[in-house]
PDB file of C-alpha atoms in Angstrom:
ATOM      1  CA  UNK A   1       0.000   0.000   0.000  1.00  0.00           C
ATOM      2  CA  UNK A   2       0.943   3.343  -0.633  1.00  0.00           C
ATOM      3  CA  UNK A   3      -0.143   6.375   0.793  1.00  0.00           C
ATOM      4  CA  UNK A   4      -0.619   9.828  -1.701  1.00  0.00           C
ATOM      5  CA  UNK A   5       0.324  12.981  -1.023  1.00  0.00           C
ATOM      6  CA  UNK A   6      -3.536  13.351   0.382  1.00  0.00           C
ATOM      7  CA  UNK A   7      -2.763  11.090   3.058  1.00  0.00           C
ATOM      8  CA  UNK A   8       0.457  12.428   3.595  1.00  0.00           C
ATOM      9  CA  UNK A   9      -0.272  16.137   3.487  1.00  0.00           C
ATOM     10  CA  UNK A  10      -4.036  15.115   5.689  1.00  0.00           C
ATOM     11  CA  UNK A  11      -2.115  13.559   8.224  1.00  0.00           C
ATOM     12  CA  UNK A  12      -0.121  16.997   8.290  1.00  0.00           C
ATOM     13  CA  UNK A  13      -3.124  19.085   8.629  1.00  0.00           C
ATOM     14  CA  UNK A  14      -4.217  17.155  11.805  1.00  0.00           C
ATOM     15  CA  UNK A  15      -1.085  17.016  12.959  1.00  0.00           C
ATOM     16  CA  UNK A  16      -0.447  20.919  12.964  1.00  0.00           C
ATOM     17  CA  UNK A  17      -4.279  20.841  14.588  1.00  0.00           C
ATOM     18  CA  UNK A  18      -3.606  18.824  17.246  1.00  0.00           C
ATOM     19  CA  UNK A  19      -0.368  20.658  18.631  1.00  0.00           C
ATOM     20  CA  UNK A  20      -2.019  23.714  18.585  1.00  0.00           C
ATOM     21  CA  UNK A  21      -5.466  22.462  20.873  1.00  0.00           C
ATOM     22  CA  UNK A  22      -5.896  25.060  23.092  1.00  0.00           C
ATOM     23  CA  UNK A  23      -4.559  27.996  20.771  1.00  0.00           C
ATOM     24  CA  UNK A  24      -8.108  28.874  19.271  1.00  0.00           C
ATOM     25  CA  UNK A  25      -8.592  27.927  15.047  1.00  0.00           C
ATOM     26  CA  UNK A  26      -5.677  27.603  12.944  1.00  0.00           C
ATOM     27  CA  UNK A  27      -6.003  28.527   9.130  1.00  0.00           C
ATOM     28  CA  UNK A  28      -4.946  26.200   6.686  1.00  0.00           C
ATOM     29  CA  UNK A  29      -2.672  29.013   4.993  1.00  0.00           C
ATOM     30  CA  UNK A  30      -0.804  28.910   8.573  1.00  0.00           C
ATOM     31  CA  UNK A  31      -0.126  25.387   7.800  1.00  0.00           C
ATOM     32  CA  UNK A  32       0.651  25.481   4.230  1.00  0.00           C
ATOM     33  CA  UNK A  33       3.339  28.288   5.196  1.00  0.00           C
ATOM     34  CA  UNK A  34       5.171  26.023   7.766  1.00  0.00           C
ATOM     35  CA  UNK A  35       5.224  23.004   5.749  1.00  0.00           C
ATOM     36  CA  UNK A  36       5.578  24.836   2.256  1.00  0.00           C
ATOM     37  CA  UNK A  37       2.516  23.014   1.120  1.00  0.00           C
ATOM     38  CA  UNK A  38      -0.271  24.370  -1.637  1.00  0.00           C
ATOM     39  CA  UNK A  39      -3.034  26.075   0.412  1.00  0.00           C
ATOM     40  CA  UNK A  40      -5.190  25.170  -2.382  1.00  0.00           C
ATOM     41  CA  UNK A  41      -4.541  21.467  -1.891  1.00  0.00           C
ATOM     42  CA  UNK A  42      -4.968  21.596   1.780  1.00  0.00           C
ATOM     43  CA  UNK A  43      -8.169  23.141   0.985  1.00  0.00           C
ATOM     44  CA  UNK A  44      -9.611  20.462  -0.782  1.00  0.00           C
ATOM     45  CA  UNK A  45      -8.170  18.170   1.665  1.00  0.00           C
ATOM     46  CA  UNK A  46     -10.095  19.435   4.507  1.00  0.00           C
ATOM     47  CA  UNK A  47     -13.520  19.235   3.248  1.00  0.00           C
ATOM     48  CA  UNK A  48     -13.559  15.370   3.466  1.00  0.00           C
ATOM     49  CA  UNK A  49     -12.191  15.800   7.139  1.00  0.00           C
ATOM     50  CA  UNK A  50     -14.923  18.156   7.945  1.00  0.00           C
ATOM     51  CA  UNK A  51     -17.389  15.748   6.363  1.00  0.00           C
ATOM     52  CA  UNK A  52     -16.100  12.805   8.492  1.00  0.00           C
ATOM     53  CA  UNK A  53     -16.835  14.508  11.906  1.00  0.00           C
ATOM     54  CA  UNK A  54     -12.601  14.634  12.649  1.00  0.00           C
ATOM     55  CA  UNK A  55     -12.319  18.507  12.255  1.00  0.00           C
ATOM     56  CA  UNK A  56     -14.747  21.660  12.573  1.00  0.00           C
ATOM     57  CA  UNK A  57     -14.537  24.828  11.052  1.00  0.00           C
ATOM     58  CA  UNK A  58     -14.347  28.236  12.915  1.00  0.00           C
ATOM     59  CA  UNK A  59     -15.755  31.452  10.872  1.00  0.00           C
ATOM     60  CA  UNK A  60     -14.323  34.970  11.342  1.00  0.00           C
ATOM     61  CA  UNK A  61     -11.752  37.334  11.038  1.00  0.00           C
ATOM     62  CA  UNK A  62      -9.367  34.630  13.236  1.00  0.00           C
ATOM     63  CA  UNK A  63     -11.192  31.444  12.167  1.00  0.00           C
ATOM     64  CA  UNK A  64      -9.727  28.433  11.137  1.00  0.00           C
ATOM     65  CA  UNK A  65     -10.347  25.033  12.227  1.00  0.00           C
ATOM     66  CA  UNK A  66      -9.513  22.603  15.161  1.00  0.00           C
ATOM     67  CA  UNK A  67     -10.429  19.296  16.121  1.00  0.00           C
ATOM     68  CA  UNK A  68     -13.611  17.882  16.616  1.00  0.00           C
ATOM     69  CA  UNK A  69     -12.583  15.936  19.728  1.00  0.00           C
ATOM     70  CA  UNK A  70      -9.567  15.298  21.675  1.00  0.00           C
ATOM     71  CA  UNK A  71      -6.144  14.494  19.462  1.00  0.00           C
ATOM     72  CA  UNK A  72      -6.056  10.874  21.682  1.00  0.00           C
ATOM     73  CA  UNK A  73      -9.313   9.988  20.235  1.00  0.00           C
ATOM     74  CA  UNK A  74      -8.418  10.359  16.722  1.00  0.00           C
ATOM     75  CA  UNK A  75      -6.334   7.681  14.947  1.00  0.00           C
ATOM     76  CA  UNK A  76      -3.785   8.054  11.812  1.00  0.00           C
ATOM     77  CA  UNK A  77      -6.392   5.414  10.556  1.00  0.00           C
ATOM     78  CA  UNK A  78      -9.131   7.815  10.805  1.00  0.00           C
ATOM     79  CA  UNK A  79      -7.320  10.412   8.453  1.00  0.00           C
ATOM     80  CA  UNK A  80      -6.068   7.859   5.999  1.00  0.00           C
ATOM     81  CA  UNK A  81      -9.222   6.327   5.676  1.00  0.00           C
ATOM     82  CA  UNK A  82     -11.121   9.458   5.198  1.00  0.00           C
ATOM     83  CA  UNK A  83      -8.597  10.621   2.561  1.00  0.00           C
ATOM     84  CA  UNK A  84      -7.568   7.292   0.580  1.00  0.00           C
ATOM     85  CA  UNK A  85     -10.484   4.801   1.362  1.00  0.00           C
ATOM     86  CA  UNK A  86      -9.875   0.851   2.630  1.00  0.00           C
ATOM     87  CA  UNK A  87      -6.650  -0.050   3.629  1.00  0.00           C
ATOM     88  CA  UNK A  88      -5.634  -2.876   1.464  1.00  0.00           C
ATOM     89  CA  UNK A  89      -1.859  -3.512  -0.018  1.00  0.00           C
ATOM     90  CA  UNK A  90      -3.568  -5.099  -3.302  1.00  0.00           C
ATOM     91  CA  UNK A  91      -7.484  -5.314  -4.332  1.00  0.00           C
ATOM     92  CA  UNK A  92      -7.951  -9.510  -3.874  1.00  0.00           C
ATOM     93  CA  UNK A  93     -11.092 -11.353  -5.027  1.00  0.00           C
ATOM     94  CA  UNK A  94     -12.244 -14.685  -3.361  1.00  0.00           C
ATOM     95  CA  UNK A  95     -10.761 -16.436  -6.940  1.00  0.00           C
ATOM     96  CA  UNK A  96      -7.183 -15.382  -5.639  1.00  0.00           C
ATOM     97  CA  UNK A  97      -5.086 -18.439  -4.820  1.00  0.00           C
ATOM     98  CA  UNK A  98      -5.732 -19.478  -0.834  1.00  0.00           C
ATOM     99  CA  UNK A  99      -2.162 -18.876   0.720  1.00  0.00           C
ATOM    100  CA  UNK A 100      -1.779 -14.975  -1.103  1.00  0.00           C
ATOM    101  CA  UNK A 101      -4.881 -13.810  -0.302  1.00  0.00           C
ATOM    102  CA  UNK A 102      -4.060 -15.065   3.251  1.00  0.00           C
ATOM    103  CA  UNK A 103      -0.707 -13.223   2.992  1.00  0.00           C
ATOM    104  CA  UNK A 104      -2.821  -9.890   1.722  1.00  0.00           C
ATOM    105  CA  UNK A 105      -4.567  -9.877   4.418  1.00  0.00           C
ATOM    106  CA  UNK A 106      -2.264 -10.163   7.159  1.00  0.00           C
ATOM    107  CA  UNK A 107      -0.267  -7.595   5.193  1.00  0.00           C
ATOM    108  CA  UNK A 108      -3.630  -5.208   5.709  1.00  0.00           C
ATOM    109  CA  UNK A 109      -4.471  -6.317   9.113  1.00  0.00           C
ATOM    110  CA  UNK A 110      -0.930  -5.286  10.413  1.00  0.00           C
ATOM    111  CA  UNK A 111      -0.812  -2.191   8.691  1.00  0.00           C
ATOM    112  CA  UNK A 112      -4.060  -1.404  10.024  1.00  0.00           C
ATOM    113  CA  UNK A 113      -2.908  -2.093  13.404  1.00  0.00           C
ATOM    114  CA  UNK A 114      -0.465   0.097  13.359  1.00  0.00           C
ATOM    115  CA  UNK A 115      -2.118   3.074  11.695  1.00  0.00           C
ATOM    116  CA  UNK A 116      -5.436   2.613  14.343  1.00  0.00           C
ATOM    117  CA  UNK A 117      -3.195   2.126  17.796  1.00  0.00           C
ATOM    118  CA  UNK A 118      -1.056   5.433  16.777  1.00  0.00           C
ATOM    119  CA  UNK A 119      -3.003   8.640  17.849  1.00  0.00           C
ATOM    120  CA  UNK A 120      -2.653  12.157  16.413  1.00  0.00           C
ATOM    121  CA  UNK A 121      -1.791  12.974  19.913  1.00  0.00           C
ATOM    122  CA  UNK A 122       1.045  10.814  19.991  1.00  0.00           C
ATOM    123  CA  UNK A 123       2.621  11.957  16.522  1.00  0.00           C
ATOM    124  CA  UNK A 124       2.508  15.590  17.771  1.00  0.00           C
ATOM    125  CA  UNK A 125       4.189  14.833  20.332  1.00  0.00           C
ATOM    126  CA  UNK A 126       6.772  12.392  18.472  1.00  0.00           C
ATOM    127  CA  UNK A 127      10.196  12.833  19.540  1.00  0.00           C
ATOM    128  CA  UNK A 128      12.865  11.099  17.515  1.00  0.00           C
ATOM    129  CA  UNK A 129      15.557   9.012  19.339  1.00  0.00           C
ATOM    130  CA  UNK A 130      17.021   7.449  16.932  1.00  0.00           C
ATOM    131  CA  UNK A 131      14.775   4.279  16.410  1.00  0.00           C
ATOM    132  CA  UNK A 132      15.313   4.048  12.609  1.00  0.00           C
ATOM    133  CA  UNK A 133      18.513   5.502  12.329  1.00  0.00           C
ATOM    134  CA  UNK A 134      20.010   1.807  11.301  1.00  0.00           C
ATOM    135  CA  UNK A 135      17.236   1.313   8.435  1.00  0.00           C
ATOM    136  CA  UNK A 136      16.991   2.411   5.181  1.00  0.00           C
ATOM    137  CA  UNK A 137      13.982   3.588   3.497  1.00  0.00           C
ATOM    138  CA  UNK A 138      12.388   3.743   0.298  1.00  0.00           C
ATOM    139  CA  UNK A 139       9.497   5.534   0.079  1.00  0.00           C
TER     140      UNK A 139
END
């Protein structure tokens, strides 16, 4: 599975929401200017939020949006699932051989797992300590 830049840049947007709880509405060009990201993408990106009930929007001169409940309550799940739909590393069909389609959906269960047990609180508050620094990534 791979997640687009409307997962990546969603899971931004709620990131940047959830460290500022308590600071009143943030605008979306606030974001885009302190991750260099189009304000007109993160625009279209936060309708579908709003829609799902994980973010509300504040009118007025210093209106933005926040939250719609506490950052622990809120999964990276939530976002990605909002943004890019099921979570499933291949689209499998009941014809697929036995032992794959087993194998896909491990692969989706774990990933799953992961993405539901990690909070937006607990990315905002993400400090690195050098967990990966051995690994090598391709992304």
């Amino acid at each position: 599975m791979k997640i687009s830049t409307k997962g990546r840049y969603g899971l931004t947007i709620m990131m940047e929401l959830a460290a500022r709880t308590g600071e009143g509405p943030t605008s979306l060009k606030s974001i885009a200017e302190r991750n260099n990201l189009s304000e007109h993408y993160l625009e279209q990106l936060i309708a579908p939020l709003r829609n799902a009930g994980l973010v509300k929007s504040i009118r007025g001169a210093y209106g933005g949006y926040i939250l719609s409940k506490p950052a622990a309550e809120i999964t990276a799940g939530d976002v990605i699932r909002v943004l890019e739909g099921p979570i499933s590393p291949v689209d499998f069909t009941d014809e697929d051989d036995p032992a794959k389609r087993d194998l896909w959906m491990r692969i989706r269960d774990s990933i799953a797992e992961v993405l539901d047990s990690t909070t937006l609180q607990s990315l905002a508050n993400y400090h690195d300590e050098g967990k990966y620094s051995n690994y090598m990534f391709y992304i």
